[in-house]
PDB file of C-alpha atoms and ligand atoms in Angstrom:
ATOM      1  CA  MET A   1       0.000   0.000   0.000  1.00  0.00           C
ATOM      2  CA  THR A   2       1.306   3.474  -0.778  1.00  0.00           C
ATOM      3  CA  GLY A   3       1.528   5.867   2.146  1.00  0.00           C
ATOM      4  CA  PRO A   4       0.210   9.390   2.604  1.00  0.00           C
ATOM      5  CA  GLU A   5       1.751  12.231   0.594  1.00  0.00           C
ATOM      6  CA  LEU A   6       1.432  14.577   3.567  1.00  0.00           C
ATOM      7  CA  ALA A   7       3.679  14.692   6.626  1.00  0.00           C
ATOM      8  CA  LEU A   8       3.238  16.671   9.821  1.00  0.00           C
ATOM      9  CA  VAL A   9       6.338  17.603  11.792  1.00  0.00           C
ATOM     10  CA  PRO A  10       5.699  19.062  15.239  1.00  0.00           C
ATOM     11  CA  ALA A  11       8.834  21.190  15.680  1.00  0.00           C
ATOM     12  CA  ALA A  12       7.733  23.605  18.402  1.00  0.00           C
ATOM     13  CA  GLY A  13       9.078  23.468  21.932  1.00  0.00           C
ATOM     14  CA  LEU A  14      11.462  25.674  23.815  1.00  0.00           C
ATOM     15  CA  GLY A  15      14.355  23.235  23.684  1.00  0.00           C
ATOM     16  CA  THR A  16      15.090  23.675  27.378  1.00  0.00           C
ATOM     17  CA  ARG A  17      17.236  20.531  27.424  1.00  0.00           C
ATOM     18  CA  MET A  18      19.474  22.098  24.776  1.00  0.00           C
ATOM     19  CA  ARG A  19      20.219  25.421  26.487  1.00  0.00           C
ATOM     20  CA  PRO A  20      22.152  27.598  25.893  1.00  0.00           C
ATOM     21  CA  ALA A  21      22.203  26.540  22.202  1.00  0.00           C
ATOM     22  CA  THR A  22      18.461  27.250  21.980  1.00  0.00           C
ATOM     23  CA  ARG A  23      18.403  30.699  23.610  1.00  0.00           C
ATOM     24  CA  VAL A  24      18.098  32.294  20.167  1.00  0.00           C
ATOM     25  CA  VAL A  25      18.235  29.465  17.611  1.00  0.00           C
ATOM     26  CA  PRO A  26      15.110  27.263  17.475  1.00  0.00           C
ATOM     27  CA  LYS A  27      16.006  23.663  18.321  1.00  0.00           C
ATOM     28  CA  ALA A  28      14.585  22.474  15.003  1.00  0.00           C
ATOM     29  CA  LEU A  29      17.384  24.414  13.278  1.00  0.00           C
ATOM     30  CA  LEU A  30      20.268  23.000  15.321  1.00  0.00           C
ATOM     31  CA  PRO A  31      22.616  21.285  12.868  1.00  0.00           C
ATOM     32  CA  VAL A  32      23.346  17.587  12.796  1.00  0.00           C
ATOM     33  CA  VAL A  33      26.472  17.184  10.612  1.00  0.00           C
ATOM     34  CA  ASP A  34      25.759  19.731   7.854  1.00  0.00           C
ATOM     35  CA  ARG A  35      22.023  20.338   7.908  1.00  0.00           C
ATOM     36  CA  PRO A  36      19.416  21.247  10.508  1.00  0.00           C
ATOM     37  CA  ALA A  37      17.310  18.648  12.274  1.00  0.00           C
ATOM     38  CA  VAL A  38      14.167  19.630  10.347  1.00  0.00           C
ATOM     39  CA  GLN A  39      15.881  18.931   7.048  1.00  0.00           C
ATOM     40  CA  HIS A  40      16.852  15.409   8.132  1.00  0.00           C
ATOM     41  CA  VAL A  41      13.216  14.799   9.040  1.00  0.00           C
ATOM     42  CA  ALA A  42      11.914  16.316   5.774  1.00  0.00           C
ATOM     43  CA  GLU A  43      14.329  14.115   3.781  1.00  0.00           C
ATOM     44  CA  GLU A  44      13.067  11.023   5.620  1.00  0.00           C
ATOM     45  CA  ALA A  45       9.485  11.974   4.756  1.00  0.00           C
ATOM     46  CA  VAL A  46      10.346  12.533   1.091  1.00  0.00           C
ATOM     47  CA  ARG A  47      12.051   9.107   0.931  1.00  0.00           C
ATOM     48  CA  ALA A  48       8.646   7.669   1.926  1.00  0.00           C
ATOM     49  CA  GLY A  49       6.882   9.457  -0.942  1.00  0.00           C
ATOM     50  CA  VAL A  50       5.766  12.626   0.861  1.00  0.00           C
ATOM     51  CA  THR A  51       5.278  15.730  -1.305  1.00  0.00           C
ATOM     52  CA  GLU A  52       4.086  18.184   1.357  1.00  0.00           C
ATOM     53  CA  VAL A  53       5.348  18.802   4.894  1.00  0.00           C
ATOM     54  CA  ILE A  54       3.585  20.915   7.503  1.00  0.00           C
ATOM     55  CA  PHE A  55       5.877  22.116  10.283  1.00  0.00           C
ATOM     56  CA  VAL A  56       4.240  23.193  13.537  1.00  0.00           C
ATOM     57  CA  VAL A  57       6.516  25.811  15.071  1.00  0.00           C
ATOM     58  CA  ASP A  58       6.697  28.378  17.859  1.00  0.00           C
ATOM     59  CA  LEU A  59       5.639  31.963  17.356  1.00  0.00           C
ATOM     60  CA  GLY A  60       8.407  33.955  15.683  1.00  0.00           C
ATOM     61  CA  VAL A  61      10.447  31.139  14.129  1.00  0.00           C
ATOM     62  CA  GLY A  62       8.196  30.109  11.248  1.00  0.00           C
ATOM     63  CA  SER A  63       9.865  32.408   8.732  1.00  0.00           C
ATOM     64  CA  LEU A  64      13.334  31.044   9.622  1.00  0.00           C
ATOM     65  CA  ILE A  65      12.240  27.480   8.991  1.00  0.00           C
ATOM     66  CA  ARG A  66      10.383  28.401   5.823  1.00  0.00           C
ATOM     67  CA  ASP A  67      13.426  30.354   4.580  1.00  0.00           C
ATOM     68  CA  HIS A  68      15.666  27.357   5.147  1.00  0.00           C
ATOM     69  CA  PHE A  69      13.645  25.388   2.616  1.00  0.00           C
ATOM     70  CA  THR A  70      12.740  28.123   0.155  1.00  0.00           C
ATOM     71  CA  VAL A  71      15.468  30.795  -0.054  1.00  0.00           C
ATOM     72  CA  GLY A  72      18.383  30.323  -2.456  1.00  0.00           C
ATOM     73  CA  GLU A  73      19.207  27.227  -4.480  1.00  0.00           C
ATOM     74  CA  PRO A  74      16.672  24.411  -4.009  1.00  0.00           C
ATOM     75  CA  LEU A  75      17.866  21.778  -1.527  1.00  0.00           C
ATOM     76  CA  PRO A  76      18.972  18.624  -3.358  1.00  0.00           C
ATOM     77  CA  GLY A  77      16.255  16.001  -3.225  1.00  0.00           C
ATOM     78  CA  LEU A  78      13.704  18.450  -1.819  1.00  0.00           C
ATOM     79  CA  GLU A  79      13.179  20.526  -4.973  1.00  0.00           C
ATOM     80  CA  ASN A  80       9.518  19.545  -5.280  1.00  0.00           C
ATOM     81  CA  LEU A  81       8.629  19.508  -1.603  1.00  0.00           C
ATOM     82  CA  LYS A  82       5.797  21.819  -0.611  1.00  0.00           C
ATOM     83  CA  VAL A  83       6.551  23.341   2.815  1.00  0.00           C
ATOM     84  CA  ARG A  84       3.837  24.810   5.014  1.00  0.00           C
ATOM     85  CA  ILE A  85       4.242  26.453   8.386  1.00  0.00           C
ATOM     86  CA  VAL A  86       1.651  26.406  11.145  1.00  0.00           C
ATOM     87  CA  VAL A  87       2.314  28.450  14.282  1.00  0.00           C
ATOM     88  CA  GLN A  88       1.441  27.068  17.707  1.00  0.00           C
ATOM     89  CA  GLU A  89       0.918  30.351  19.507  1.00  0.00           C
ATOM     90  CA  GLU A  90       1.247  28.970  23.006  1.00  0.00           C
ATOM     91  CA  PRO A  91       2.687  25.718  24.312  1.00  0.00           C
ATOM     92  CA  GLY A  92       0.014  23.103  25.019  1.00  0.00           C
ATOM     93  CA  GLY A  93       1.729  19.779  24.466  1.00  0.00           C
ATOM     94  CA  LEU A  94       2.354  17.509  21.512  1.00  0.00           C
ATOM     95  CA  GLY A  95      -1.337  16.711  21.017  1.00  0.00           C
ATOM     96  CA  HIS A  96      -2.160  20.397  20.961  1.00  0.00           C
ATOM     97  CA  ALA A  97       0.593  20.980  18.380  1.00  0.00           C
ATOM     98  CA  VAL A  98      -0.892  18.345  16.073  1.00  0.00           C
ATOM     99  CA  LEU A  99      -4.382  19.748  16.536  1.00  0.00           C
ATOM    100  CA  THR A 100      -3.108  23.239  15.637  1.00  0.00           C
ATOM    101  CA  ALA A 101      -2.523  21.944  12.097  1.00  0.00           C
ATOM    102  CA  ARG A 102      -6.047  20.562  11.760  1.00  0.00           C
ATOM    103  CA  GLU A 103      -7.228  23.028   9.136  1.00  0.00           C
ATOM    104  CA  SER A 104      -4.119  22.541   6.980  1.00  0.00           C
ATOM    105  CA  ILE A 105      -4.426  18.754   7.207  1.00  0.00           C
ATOM    106  CA  GLY A 106      -8.116  18.720   6.314  1.00  0.00           C
ATOM    107  CA  ASP A 107      -9.462  15.229   5.681  1.00  0.00           C
ATOM    108  CA  ARG A 108      -6.135  13.729   4.591  1.00  0.00           C
ATOM    109  CA  SER A 109      -4.196  10.893   6.219  1.00  0.00           C
ATOM    110  CA  PHE A 110      -0.660  11.898   7.156  1.00  0.00           C
ATOM    111  CA  PHE A 111       2.625  10.709   8.532  1.00  0.00           C
ATOM    112  CA  CYS A 112       3.672  12.394  11.771  1.00  0.00           C
ATOM    113  CA  LEU A 113       7.401  12.648  12.549  1.00  0.00           C
ATOM    114  CA  LEU A 114       8.713  14.086  15.808  1.00  0.00           C
ATOM    115  CA  SER A 115      11.657  16.301  14.965  1.00  0.00           C
ATOM    116  CA  ASP A 116      13.571  15.447  18.177  1.00  0.00           C
ATOM    117  CA  ASN A 117      14.150  11.993  16.749  1.00  0.00           C
ATOM    118  CA  ILE A 118      16.192  11.141  13.674  1.00  0.00           C
ATOM    119  CA  VAL A 119      16.243   7.692  12.116  1.00  0.00           C
ATOM    120  CA  ARG A 120      19.532   5.867  11.793  1.00  0.00           C
ATOM    121  CA  PRO A 121      20.853   5.570   8.225  1.00  0.00           C
ATOM    122  CA  GLY A 122      19.108   2.728   6.405  1.00  0.00           C
ATOM    123  CA  ALA A 123      16.536   2.266   9.191  1.00  0.00           C
ATOM    124  CA  ASP A 124      13.517   4.191   7.840  1.00  0.00           C
ATOM    125  CA  VAL A 125      10.241   3.143   9.459  1.00  0.00           C
ATOM    126  CA  LEU A 126       7.590   5.082   7.500  1.00  0.00           C
ATOM    127  CA  PRO A 127       7.282   2.514   4.665  1.00  0.00           C
ATOM    128  CA  SER A 128       6.543  -0.253   7.185  1.00  0.00           C
ATOM    129  CA  LEU A 129       3.805   1.898   8.734  1.00  0.00           C
ATOM    130  CA  ALA A 130       2.185   2.389   5.324  1.00  0.00           C
ATOM    131  CA  ALA A 131       2.467  -1.335   4.601  1.00  0.00           C
ATOM    132  CA  ALA A 132       0.784  -2.254   7.907  1.00  0.00           C
ATOM    133  CA  SER A 133      -2.189   0.090   7.505  1.00  0.00           C
ATOM    134  CA  ASP A 134      -5.624  -1.470   7.058  1.00  0.00           C
ATOM    135  CA  GLY A 135      -7.283   1.922   6.748  1.00  0.00           C
ATOM    136  CA  GLY A 136      -6.707   3.044  10.340  1.00  0.00           C
ATOM    137  CA  SER A 137      -3.741   4.607  12.129  1.00  0.00           C
ATOM    138  CA  VAL A 138      -0.367   2.881  12.622  1.00  0.00           C
ATOM    139  CA  VAL A 139       2.290   3.645  15.235  1.00  0.00           C
ATOM    140  CA  ALA A 140       5.989   2.771  15.247  1.00  0.00           C
ATOM    141  CA  LEU A 141       6.996   0.846  18.363  1.00  0.00           C
ATOM    142  CA  ARG A 142      10.184  -0.477  19.897  1.00  0.00           C
ATOM    143  CA  GLU A 143      10.881  -2.724  22.853  1.00  0.00           C
ATOM    144  CA  VAL A 144      12.375  -0.346  25.392  1.00  0.00           C
ATOM    145  CA  GLY A 145      14.211  -0.868  28.666  1.00  0.00           C
ATOM    146  CA  GLU A 146      12.424  -0.416  32.008  1.00  0.00           C
ATOM    147  CA  HIS A 147      14.074   2.949  32.625  1.00  0.00           C
ATOM    148  CA  MET A 148      12.465   4.285  29.432  1.00  0.00           C
ATOM    149  CA  LEU A 149       8.896   3.515  30.489  1.00  0.00           C
ATOM    150  CA  ASP A 150       8.493   6.935  32.084  1.00  0.00           C
ATOM    151  CA  ARG A 151       9.935   8.690  29.028  1.00  0.00           C
ATOM    152  CA  TYR A 152       7.798   7.168  26.284  1.00  0.00           C
ATOM    153  CA  GLY A 153       4.171   6.590  25.481  1.00  0.00           C
ATOM    154  CA  VAL A 154       3.581   2.830  25.851  1.00  0.00           C
ATOM    155  CA  ALA A 155       1.212   0.632  23.819  1.00  0.00           C
ATOM    156  CA  ILE A 156      -1.322  -1.865  25.114  1.00  0.00           C
ATOM    157  CA  PRO A 157      -0.619  -4.746  22.726  1.00  0.00           C
ATOM    158  CA  GLY A 158      -3.192  -7.051  21.178  1.00  0.00           C
ATOM    159  CA  GLU A 159      -2.636  -9.966  18.831  1.00  0.00           C
ATOM    160  CA  ARG A 160       0.840  -9.922  17.280  1.00  0.00           C
ATOM    161  CA  ARG A 161       2.072 -11.458  14.021  1.00  0.00           C
ATOM    162  CA  GLY A 162       5.774 -11.015  13.421  1.00  0.00           C
ATOM    163  CA  SER A 163       6.536  -7.352  13.782  1.00  0.00           C
ATOM    164  CA  GLU A 164       2.923  -6.180  13.353  1.00  0.00           C
ATOM    165  CA  LEU A 165       0.244  -6.074  16.019  1.00  0.00           C
ATOM    166  CA  GLU A 166      -3.147  -4.748  16.979  1.00  0.00           C
ATOM    167  CA  VAL A 167      -2.865  -1.832  19.374  1.00  0.00           C
ATOM    168  CA  LEU A 168      -5.646  -1.893  21.977  1.00  0.00           C
ATOM    169  CA  GLY A 169      -4.726   1.336  23.743  1.00  0.00           C
ATOM    170  CA  ALA A 170      -1.800   3.525  24.815  1.00  0.00           C
ATOM    171  CA  VAL A 171      -0.609   5.241  28.002  1.00  0.00           C
ATOM    172  CA  GLU A 172       1.633   8.316  28.139  1.00  0.00           C
ATOM    173  CA  LYS A 173       4.777   7.817  30.258  1.00  0.00           C
ATOM    174  CA  PRO A 174       3.282   5.183  32.593  1.00  0.00           C
ATOM    175  CA  GLY A 175       6.512   4.302  34.379  1.00  0.00           C
ATOM    176  CA  ILE A 176       7.507   0.773  35.249  1.00  0.00           C
ATOM    177  CA  GLU A 177       4.706   0.373  37.826  1.00  0.00           C
ATOM    178  CA  ASN A 178       1.859   1.016  35.388  1.00  0.00           C
ATOM    179  CA  ALA A 179       3.337   0.085  32.007  1.00  0.00           C
ATOM    180  CA  PRO A 180       1.012  -2.216  30.036  1.00  0.00           C
ATOM    181  CA  SER A 181       3.992  -3.551  28.006  1.00  0.00           C
ATOM    182  CA  ASN A 182       7.552  -2.646  27.048  1.00  0.00           C
ATOM    183  CA  LEU A 183       6.474  -1.354  23.627  1.00  0.00           C
ATOM    184  CA  GLY A 184       7.345   2.350  23.434  1.00  0.00           C
ATOM    185  CA  LEU A 185       5.997   4.835  20.872  1.00  0.00           C
ATOM    186  CA  VAL A 186       9.119   6.072  19.119  1.00  0.00           C
ATOM    187  CA  GLY A 187       7.872   9.238  17.406  1.00  0.00           C
ATOM    188  CA  ARG A 188       6.796   8.006  13.980  1.00  0.00           C
ATOM    189  CA  TYR A 189       3.108   7.626  13.177  1.00  0.00           C
ATOM    190  CA  LEU A 190       0.648   7.263  10.313  1.00  0.00           C
ATOM    191  CA  PHE A 191      -2.641   8.912  11.211  1.00  0.00           C
ATOM    192  CA  THR A 192      -6.057   9.101   9.629  1.00  0.00           C
ATOM    193  CA  PRO A 193      -8.018  12.336  10.257  1.00  0.00           C
ATOM    194  CA  GLU A 194      -9.820  10.469  13.070  1.00  0.00           C
ATOM    195  CA  ILE A 195      -6.884  11.358  15.298  1.00  0.00           C
ATOM    196  CA  LEU A 196      -7.763  15.065  14.956  1.00  0.00           C
ATOM    197  CA  GLU A 197     -11.339  14.424  16.004  1.00  0.00           C
ATOM    198  CA  ALA A 198     -10.048  12.501  19.018  1.00  0.00           C
ATOM    199  CA  LEU A 199      -7.601  15.282  19.927  1.00  0.00           C
ATOM    200  CA  ALA A 200     -10.301  17.934  19.672  1.00  0.00           C
ATOM    201  CA  ASN A 201     -12.335  16.180  22.359  1.00  0.00           C
ATOM    202  CA  LEU A 202      -9.541  15.392  24.819  1.00  0.00           C
ATOM    203  CA  GLU A 203      -9.105  16.768  28.310  1.00  0.00           C
ATOM    204  CA  PRO A 204      -5.532  17.601  29.348  1.00  0.00           C
ATOM    205  CA  GLY A 205      -3.658  14.460  30.373  1.00  0.00           C
ATOM    206  CA  TYR A 206      -0.122  13.707  31.583  1.00  0.00           C
ATOM    207  CA  GLY A 207       1.637  16.905  32.676  1.00  0.00           C
ATOM    208  CA  GLY A 208      -1.570  18.923  32.210  1.00  0.00           C
ATOM    209  CA  GLU A 209      -1.073  18.844  28.428  1.00  0.00           C
ATOM    210  CA  ILE A 210      -3.141  17.563  25.506  1.00  0.00           C
ATOM    211  CA  GLN A 211      -1.353  14.287  24.796  1.00  0.00           C
ATOM    212  CA  LEU A 212      -1.080  12.689  21.365  1.00  0.00           C
ATOM    213  CA  THR A 213      -0.833   9.329  23.138  1.00  0.00           C
ATOM    214  CA  ASP A 214      -4.314   9.853  24.644  1.00  0.00           C
ATOM    215  CA  ALA A 215      -5.749  10.374  21.155  1.00  0.00           C
ATOM    216  CA  ILE A 216      -3.977   7.189  20.015  1.00  0.00           C
ATOM    217  CA  ASP A 217      -5.576   5.434  22.988  1.00  0.00           C
ATOM    218  CA  PHE A 218      -8.991   6.711  21.861  1.00  0.00           C
ATOM    219  CA  VAL A 219      -8.716   5.411  18.293  1.00  0.00           C
ATOM    220  CA  ALA A 220      -7.028   2.182  19.432  1.00  0.00           C
ATOM    221  CA  ARG A 221      -9.930   1.378  21.790  1.00  0.00           C
ATOM    222  CA  ARG A 222     -12.195   1.553  18.748  1.00  0.00           C
ATOM    223  CA  GLY A 223     -10.074  -0.988  16.875  1.00  0.00           C
ATOM    224  CA  ARG A 224      -8.561   1.641  14.589  1.00  0.00           C
ATOM    225  CA  CYS A 225      -4.853   1.348  15.379  1.00  0.00           C
ATOM    226  CA  ARG A 226      -2.070  -1.040  14.532  1.00  0.00           C
ATOM    227  CA  GLY A 227       1.594  -1.059  15.501  1.00  0.00           C
ATOM    228  CA  VAL A 228       4.876  -2.047  13.878  1.00  0.00           C
ATOM    229  CA  VAL A 229       7.707  -3.103  16.165  1.00  0.00           C
ATOM    230  CA  GLY A 230      11.114  -2.043  14.831  1.00  0.00           C
ATOM    231  CA  ASP A 231      14.462  -3.232  16.093  1.00  0.00           C
ATOM    232  CA  SER A 232      16.411  -0.003  15.629  1.00  0.00           C
ATOM    233  CA  ASP A 233      16.190   2.956  18.006  1.00  0.00           C
ATOM    234  CA  LEU A 234      15.965   6.538  16.776  1.00  0.00           C
ATOM    235  CA  LEU A 235      18.618   9.115  17.608  1.00  0.00           C
ATOM    236  CA  ASP A 236      17.364  11.515  20.284  1.00  0.00           C
ATOM    237  CA  ILE A 237      18.720  14.901  19.280  1.00  0.00           C
ATOM    238  CA  GLY A 238      16.726  16.738  21.953  1.00  0.00           C
ATOM    239  CA  ILE A 239      19.540  16.245  24.481  1.00  0.00           C
ATOM    240  CA  PRO A 240      23.231  17.187  24.141  1.00  0.00           C
ATOM    241  CA  LEU A 241      24.605  13.625  24.349  1.00  0.00           C
ATOM    242  CA  GLY A 242      22.071  12.437  21.765  1.00  0.00           C
ATOM    243  CA  LEU A 243      23.019  15.271  19.437  1.00  0.00           C
ATOM    244  CA  LEU A 244      26.691  14.294  19.716  1.00  0.00           C
ATOM    245  CA  GLU A 245      25.870  10.643  19.041  1.00  0.00           C
ATOM    246  CA  ALA A 246      23.718  11.588  16.063  1.00  0.00           C
ATOM    247  CA  ALA A 247      26.538  13.665  14.563  1.00  0.00           C
ATOM    248  CA  VAL A 248      28.882  10.651  14.813  1.00  0.00           C
ATOM    249  CA  VAL A 249      26.383   8.094  13.484  1.00  0.00           C
ATOM    250  CA  LEU A 250      25.220  10.272  10.581  1.00  0.00           C
ATOM    251  CA  GLY A 251      28.763  11.501   9.927  1.00  0.00           C
ATOM    252  CA  LEU A 252      30.040   7.927   9.602  1.00  0.00           C
ATOM    253  CA  SER A 253      27.274   7.172   7.084  1.00  0.00           C
ATOM    254  CA  ARG A 254      28.514   9.914   4.720  1.00  0.00           C
ATOM    255  CA  THR A 255      31.208   8.825   2.289  1.00  0.00           C
ATOM    256  CA  GLU A 256      32.875  12.250   2.318  1.00  0.00           C
ATOM    257  CA  PHE A 257      33.336  12.195   6.110  1.00  0.00           C
ATOM    258  CA  ARG A 258      33.680   8.484   6.897  1.00  0.00           C
ATOM    259  CA  ASP A 259      37.442   8.067   6.586  1.00  0.00           C
ATOM    260  CA  GLY A 260      38.392  11.297   8.328  1.00  0.00           C
ATOM    261  CA  LEU A 261      35.931  10.772  11.166  1.00  0.00           C
ATOM    262  CA  THR A 262      36.923   7.134  11.648  1.00  0.00           C
ATOM    263  CA  GLU A 263      40.561   8.117  11.844  1.00  0.00           C
ATOM    264  CA  PHE A 264      39.738  10.839  14.364  1.00  0.00           C
ATOM    265  CA  LEU A 265      37.683   8.481  16.562  1.00  0.00           C
ATOM    266  CA  ARG A 266      40.463   5.854  16.456  1.00  0.00           C
ATOM    267  CA  SER A 267      42.984   8.473  17.518  1.00  0.00           C
ATOM    268  CA  LEU A 268      40.818   9.270  20.545  1.00  0.00           C
ATOM    269  CA  GLU A 269      40.730   5.586  21.499  1.00  0.00           C
ATOM    270  CA  GLU A 270      44.504   5.436  21.377  1.00  0.00           C
ATOM    271  CA  LEU A 271      44.644   8.281  23.861  1.00  0.00           C
ATOM    272  CA  ARG A 272      42.745   6.314  26.505  1.00  0.00           C
TER     273      ARG A 272
HETATM  274  C1  G1P B 301       6.822  12.375  23.068  1.00  0.00           C
HETATM  275  C2  G1P B 301       5.512  11.624  23.195  1.00  0.00           C
HETATM  276  C3  G1P B 301       5.733  10.204  23.678  1.00  0.00           C
HETATM  277  C4  G1P B 301       6.729   9.511  22.748  1.00  0.00           C
HETATM  278  C5  G1P B 301       8.041  10.332  22.653  1.00  0.00           C
HETATM  279  C6  G1P B 301       8.990   9.724  21.638  1.00  0.00           C
HETATM  280  O1  G1P B 301       7.344  12.593  24.350  1.00  0.00           O
HETATM  281  O2  G1P B 301       4.653  12.320  24.088  1.00  0.00           O
HETATM  282  O3  G1P B 301       4.528   9.492  23.689  1.00  0.00           O
HETATM  283  O4  G1P B 301       6.984   8.216  23.227  1.00  0.00           O
HETATM  284  O5  G1P B 301       7.766  11.668  22.268  1.00  0.00           O
HETATM  285  O6  G1P B 301      10.201  10.401  21.639  1.00  0.00           O
HETATM  286  P1  G1P B 301       8.490  13.701  24.628  1.00  0.00           P
HETATM  287  O7  G1P B 301       9.785  13.083  24.168  1.00  0.00           O
HETATM  288  O8  G1P B 301       8.115  14.903  23.847  1.00  0.00           O
HETATM  289  O9  G1P B 301       8.470  13.915  26.116  1.00  0.00           O
END
């Protein structure tokens, strides 16, 4: 099955875990190797067949992100990508950010990619989400360690066949005590417009915010959600150590940097 041609990228957020880098520069524009985080995410979406990306951003930074994609020479591989900016005027959580784009999404299905997470080279997950869809929503999952159960949304699993399963519900950051499984939501989703309807009717949840995971729970309880369990983690560029790791992993995957970077890393090992 072919996937949606629309992707939504929630890229708002104050980036408090990346201070002082994010005092002036929006975190979505922090570079990983030679391009900002949002470009990595847009390229991933385009590899999955997306032709339009909607970025949800904070007040005041929309023009910077738009300019990155539209000013000057077209970005290689993204020449035909339509970029739209939606401003989330006040912080209200991830679910609220997605709902902010409701009008621009309309009645289309869409991929949703969290811009704090970058896929490892060769480990794209969007095509497997499209392949697993039976007309409802699909979430990317990964078996996570116990210490991650208070950092991720966690799925309530139903019947599983290989890497695909029915999702019966989802809980935001349940912690080890309340986790219904060890299957974490890793920040890649395929949604039908039903998710917007669910979000519009939600009360604030975990942390007093409108949670995307609660909307997933709503559609899952109606039998409208499946999951795909991947075996590769995503790179968390929302924290300094993750950003460093991402630069190394993505740097090593680039032929022009591989030899020099490998040599440099080996030289560090010799120092120890
Ligand atoms: C968000 C989601 C959470 C998901 C996580 C993936 O949390 O709310 O369900 O598991 O992204 O990275 P955040 O990292 O914004 O706290």
